[in-house]
Amino acid sequence: SLPRLANNFELEGMYGHLRDVLMKIGFLNPQNPDYWMMNIRRFLSRLPLRAREVKIIRGVCRQLDWYTEQVEKRAKEEN
C-alpha cells in the first residue's frame, strides 16, 4: 500500500512550526510574516505531502531551532 498522506492536523502543525522557525532565523518580516508564509503554503500545497515528509520538514525545523539556540547561548557566554 502507498504511504499515508498527511492529514490537515499534521499539515497545520508543520506550517506553524515552519512559521515559528522562519521568524526565529529572520527569514520572515515580523511586520508581515503572512506574506511569505502564504507563498510557502501555496508552494507546498501543490505537493501531496505524505506524513513522513511532514515529519522530515518538522525535523529540519527542530534542528534549526536547536542550532539557533546554541548560537544564542554561545553569544551570551562570550559577553
Short mmCIF file of N, CA and C in Angstrom, two decimals:
data_model
loop_
_atom_site.label_atom_id
_atom_site.label_comp_id
_atom_site.label_asym_id
_atom_site.label_seq_id
_atom_site.Cartn_x
_atom_site.Cartn_y
_atom_site.Cartn_z
N SER A 1 0.83 -1.20 0.00
CA SER A 1 0.00 0.00 0.00
C SER A 1 0.87 1.26 0.00
N LEU A 2 0.31 2.32 -0.51
CA LEU A 2 1.03 3.60 -0.58
C LEU A 2 1.16 4.23 0.79
N PRO A 3 2.24 4.99 1.01
CA PRO A 3 2.37 5.72 2.28
C PRO A 3 1.20 6.70 2.44
N ARG A 4 0.79 6.89 3.68
CA ARG A 4 -0.35 7.74 4.01
C ARG A 4 -0.03 9.21 3.76
N LEU A 5 -0.99 9.91 3.17
CA LEU A 5 -0.86 11.36 3.01
C LEU A 5 -1.04 12.03 4.36
N ALA A 6 -0.38 13.15 4.54
CA ALA A 6 -0.51 13.92 5.78
C ALA A 6 -1.93 14.46 5.88
N ASN A 7 -2.47 14.43 7.10
CA ASN A 7 -3.81 15.00 7.30
C ASN A 7 -3.69 16.49 7.61
N ASN A 8 -4.82 17.16 7.69
CA ASN A 8 -4.85 18.61 7.90
C ASN A 8 -4.18 19.01 9.21
N PHE A 9 -4.39 18.21 10.26
CA PHE A 9 -3.78 18.49 11.57
C PHE A 9 -2.25 18.48 11.45
N GLU A 10 -1.71 17.48 10.76
CA GLU A 10 -0.26 17.37 10.58
C GLU A 10 0.27 18.53 9.73
N LEU A 11 -0.45 18.86 8.68
CA LEU A 11 -0.02 19.96 7.81
C LEU A 11 -0.03 21.30 8.54
N GLU A 12 -1.09 21.57 9.29
CA GLU A 12 -1.16 22.84 10.03
C GLU A 12 -0.07 22.91 11.09
N GLY A 13 0.22 21.78 11.75
CA GLY A 13 1.31 21.74 12.71
C GLY A 13 2.65 22.05 12.05
N MET A 14 2.86 21.50 10.86
CA MET A 14 4.09 21.75 10.12
C MET A 14 4.19 23.23 9.73
N TYR A 15 3.08 23.80 9.22
CA TYR A 15 3.12 25.20 8.82
C TYR A 15 3.38 26.11 10.02
N GLY A 16 2.79 25.81 11.15
CA GLY A 16 3.03 26.60 12.36
C GLY A 16 4.48 26.52 12.80
N HIS A 17 5.02 25.30 12.78
CA HIS A 17 6.41 25.08 13.17
C HIS A 17 7.35 25.81 12.21
N LEU A 18 7.06 25.70 10.93
CA LEU A 18 7.87 26.35 9.90
C LEU A 18 7.82 27.87 10.07
N ARG A 19 6.65 28.40 10.34
CA ARG A 19 6.50 29.85 10.55
C ARG A 19 7.33 30.30 11.74
N ASP A 20 7.23 29.55 12.85
CA ASP A 20 7.98 29.91 14.06
C ASP A 20 9.49 29.94 13.80
N VAL A 21 9.99 28.90 13.15
CA VAL A 21 11.44 28.83 12.93
C VAL A 21 11.89 29.87 11.90
N LEU A 22 11.08 30.14 10.90
CA LEU A 22 11.45 31.16 9.91
C LEU A 22 11.43 32.56 10.52
N MET A 23 10.57 32.78 11.50
CA MET A 23 10.58 34.05 12.24
C MET A 23 11.85 34.12 13.08
N LYS A 24 12.18 33.02 13.73
CA LYS A 24 13.33 32.98 14.63
C LYS A 24 14.64 33.27 13.90
N ILE A 25 14.78 32.76 12.68
CA ILE A 25 16.03 32.96 11.94
C ILE A 25 16.02 34.24 11.10
N GLY A 26 14.92 35.01 11.18
CA GLY A 26 14.85 36.29 10.49
C GLY A 26 14.48 36.21 9.02
N PHE A 27 13.95 35.08 8.58
CA PHE A 27 13.55 34.95 7.18
C PHE A 27 12.25 35.71 6.91
N LEU A 28 11.33 35.65 7.86
CA LEU A 28 10.04 36.34 7.70
C LEU A 28 10.11 37.72 8.32
N ASN A 29 9.49 38.68 7.66
CA ASN A 29 9.39 40.04 8.18
C ASN A 29 8.39 40.04 9.33
N PRO A 30 8.83 40.43 10.53
CA PRO A 30 7.91 40.43 11.68
C PRO A 30 6.69 41.33 11.48
N GLN A 31 6.82 42.35 10.61
CA GLN A 31 5.70 43.25 10.35
C GLN A 31 4.63 42.61 9.47
N ASN A 32 5.04 41.64 8.65
CA ASN A 32 4.09 40.99 7.74
C ASN A 32 4.54 39.56 7.43
N PRO A 33 4.57 38.68 8.45
CA PRO A 33 5.05 37.31 8.24
C PRO A 33 4.15 36.50 7.31
N ASP A 34 2.88 36.88 7.23
CA ASP A 34 1.95 36.10 6.42
C ASP A 34 2.22 36.24 4.92
N TYR A 35 2.90 37.31 4.52
CA TYR A 35 3.19 37.49 3.09
C TYR A 35 3.96 36.30 2.54
N TRP A 36 5.10 35.98 3.15
CA TRP A 36 5.90 34.86 2.67
C TRP A 36 5.28 33.52 3.04
N MET A 37 4.62 33.46 4.20
CA MET A 37 4.02 32.18 4.59
C MET A 37 2.93 31.76 3.62
N MET A 38 2.17 32.71 3.08
CA MET A 38 1.15 32.35 2.10
C MET A 38 1.80 31.76 0.85
N ASN A 39 2.92 32.35 0.43
CA ASN A 39 3.64 31.81 -0.73
C ASN A 39 4.19 30.42 -0.44
N ILE A 40 4.74 30.23 0.74
CA ILE A 40 5.27 28.92 1.13
C ILE A 40 4.15 27.89 1.20
N ARG A 41 3.02 28.27 1.80
CA ARG A 41 1.88 27.35 1.88
C ARG A 41 1.38 26.98 0.48
N ARG A 42 1.30 27.97 -0.39
CA ARG A 42 0.85 27.72 -1.76
C ARG A 42 1.79 26.75 -2.47
N PHE A 43 3.07 26.99 -2.32
CA PHE A 43 4.08 26.13 -2.94
C PHE A 43 3.98 24.69 -2.41
N LEU A 44 3.95 24.54 -1.09
CA LEU A 44 3.91 23.20 -0.51
C LEU A 44 2.57 22.51 -0.73
N SER A 45 1.49 23.27 -0.86
CA SER A 45 0.18 22.65 -1.04
C SER A 45 0.00 22.06 -2.44
N ARG A 46 0.89 22.41 -3.35
CA ARG A 46 0.85 21.79 -4.69
C ARG A 46 1.31 20.34 -4.64
N LEU A 47 2.01 20.00 -3.58
CA LEU A 47 2.53 18.64 -3.43
C LEU A 47 1.63 17.85 -2.49
N PRO A 48 1.27 16.63 -2.86
CA PRO A 48 0.52 15.81 -1.90
C PRO A 48 1.50 15.24 -0.86
N LEU A 49 1.76 16.01 0.19
CA LEU A 49 2.77 15.61 1.18
C LEU A 49 2.32 14.38 1.96
N ARG A 50 3.23 13.48 2.11
CA ARG A 50 2.98 12.29 2.91
C ARG A 50 3.34 12.60 4.36
N ALA A 51 2.79 11.83 5.28
CA ALA A 51 3.03 12.06 6.70
C ALA A 51 4.53 12.04 7.01
N ARG A 52 5.26 11.13 6.39
CA ARG A 52 6.70 11.03 6.62
C ARG A 52 7.42 12.29 6.14
N GLU A 53 7.00 12.86 5.04
CA GLU A 53 7.62 14.08 4.52
C GLU A 53 7.37 15.26 5.46
N VAL A 54 6.19 15.32 6.04
CA VAL A 54 5.88 16.37 7.02
C VAL A 54 6.81 16.21 8.23
N LYS A 55 7.03 14.96 8.65
CA LYS A 55 7.95 14.71 9.78
C LYS A 55 9.37 15.15 9.44
N ILE A 56 9.79 14.95 8.20
CA ILE A 56 11.13 15.38 7.77
C ILE A 56 11.24 16.90 7.84
N ILE A 57 10.24 17.62 7.33
CA ILE A 57 10.26 19.09 7.38
C ILE A 57 10.28 19.58 8.82
N ARG A 58 9.50 18.93 9.68
CA ARG A 58 9.49 19.33 11.09
C ARG A 58 10.82 19.00 11.76
N GLY A 59 11.47 17.93 11.33
CA GLY A 59 12.80 17.60 11.85
C GLY A 59 13.82 18.66 11.47
N VAL A 60 13.74 19.16 10.26
CA VAL A 60 14.62 20.26 9.82
C VAL A 60 14.35 21.50 10.70
N CYS A 61 13.08 21.77 10.96
CA CYS A 61 12.72 22.92 11.82
C CYS A 61 13.29 22.74 13.22
N ARG A 62 13.18 21.53 13.78
CA ARG A 62 13.73 21.28 15.12
C ARG A 62 15.23 21.50 15.14
N GLN A 63 15.92 21.06 14.08
CA GLN A 63 17.37 21.22 14.02
C GLN A 63 17.74 22.70 13.90
N LEU A 64 17.00 23.46 13.11
CA LEU A 64 17.24 24.91 13.01
C LEU A 64 17.00 25.59 14.35
N ASP A 65 15.95 25.17 15.04
CA ASP A 65 15.67 25.69 16.39
C ASP A 65 16.85 25.43 17.31
N TRP A 66 17.29 24.19 17.34
CA TRP A 66 18.40 23.79 18.21
C TRP A 66 19.65 24.61 17.87
N TYR A 67 19.96 24.71 16.60
CA TYR A 67 21.16 25.42 16.17
C TYR A 67 21.11 26.89 16.59
N THR A 68 19.98 27.55 16.36
CA THR A 68 19.90 28.97 16.72
C THR A 68 20.01 29.15 18.23
N GLU A 69 19.47 28.21 19.01
CA GLU A 69 19.62 28.28 20.46
C GLU A 69 21.08 28.14 20.87
N GLN A 70 21.82 27.25 20.21
CA GLN A 70 23.24 27.07 20.51
C GLN A 70 24.03 28.34 20.18
N VAL A 71 23.73 28.95 19.05
CA VAL A 71 24.41 30.19 18.66
C VAL A 71 24.11 31.29 19.67
N GLU A 72 22.84 31.41 20.07
CA GLU A 72 22.47 32.44 21.05
C GLU A 72 23.15 32.19 22.39
N LYS A 73 23.23 30.92 22.80
CA LYS A 73 23.86 30.58 24.07
C LYS A 73 25.35 30.93 24.03
N ARG A 74 26.02 30.61 22.94
CA ARG A 74 27.45 30.93 22.80
C ARG A 74 27.68 32.44 22.82
N ALA A 75 26.80 33.17 22.16
CA ALA A 75 26.93 34.64 22.12
C ALA A 75 26.81 35.22 23.53
N LYS A 76 25.89 34.68 24.33
CA LYS A 76 25.72 35.17 25.70
C LYS A 76 26.93 34.82 26.55
N GLU A 77 27.49 33.63 26.35
CA GLU A 77 28.67 33.21 27.12
C GLU A 77 29.89 34.06 26.80
N GLU A 78 29.99 34.53 25.56
CA GLU A 78 31.13 35.35 25.15
C GLU A 78 31.04 36.77 25.70
N ASN A 79 29.85 37.21 26.05
CA ASN A 79 29.67 38.59 26.55
C ASN A 79 29.79 38.67 28.04
#
